[in-house]
């Protein structure tokens, strides 16, 4: 059995839910990065991101996705960091181009 010392930050049950992250981003920042990449690759004419009026959003995006568009993703890894965890993967913004490339590749077939 490993020698595990009690740690007040290591919890279970309702308090045992841990997030990982490597920085905080708004959805707008993510959309702007995707737009910039698609424009650079020639898939769209402009990298400008426009807001969609509330009365039009229902016709463009289905529920529940439309509810997330005006929010931020505020999950933080504070509790894991207290345990000594450190992010070692790229941030969401740094990884988006790879994700865009994979999505384009998957949809070409």
XYZ file of C-alpha atoms in Angstrom, residues 39-82:
44
model
C -9.533 33.274 -42.797
C -5.799 32.552 -42.957
C -6.545 29.185 -44.580
C -8.880 30.777 -47.133
C -12.135 29.210 -45.914
C -13.816 32.527 -45.072
C -13.461 36.007 -46.604
C -13.057 37.964 -43.367
C -11.815 37.174 -39.889
C -14.300 39.611 -38.351
C -16.558 38.086 -35.695
C -20.023 39.610 -35.505
C -22.556 39.473 -32.715
C -25.905 37.844 -33.424
C -28.965 39.726 -32.137
C -30.996 37.825 -29.550
C -34.037 37.560 -31.826
C -31.946 35.859 -34.546
C -29.926 33.491 -32.389
C -32.847 31.064 -32.037
C -32.910 30.535 -35.797
C -29.144 29.991 -36.045
C -28.289 27.818 -33.033
C -30.368 25.084 -31.380
C -30.891 24.758 -27.650
C -28.941 24.275 -25.443
C -25.939 25.518 -27.447
C -27.269 29.047 -27.827
C -27.322 29.497 -24.029
C -23.556 29.008 -23.841
C -22.641 31.601 -26.455
C -22.980 34.607 -24.178
C -21.144 33.049 -21.264
C -17.592 32.467 -20.177
C -16.045 29.148 -19.316
C -14.862 29.860 -15.795
C -13.694 26.429 -14.708
C -10.428 26.790 -12.833
C -7.928 24.273 -11.535
C -7.299 26.082 -8.249
C -7.950 22.990 -6.167
C -5.653 20.821 -8.287
C -2.944 23.466 -8.142
C -3.134 23.346 -4.334
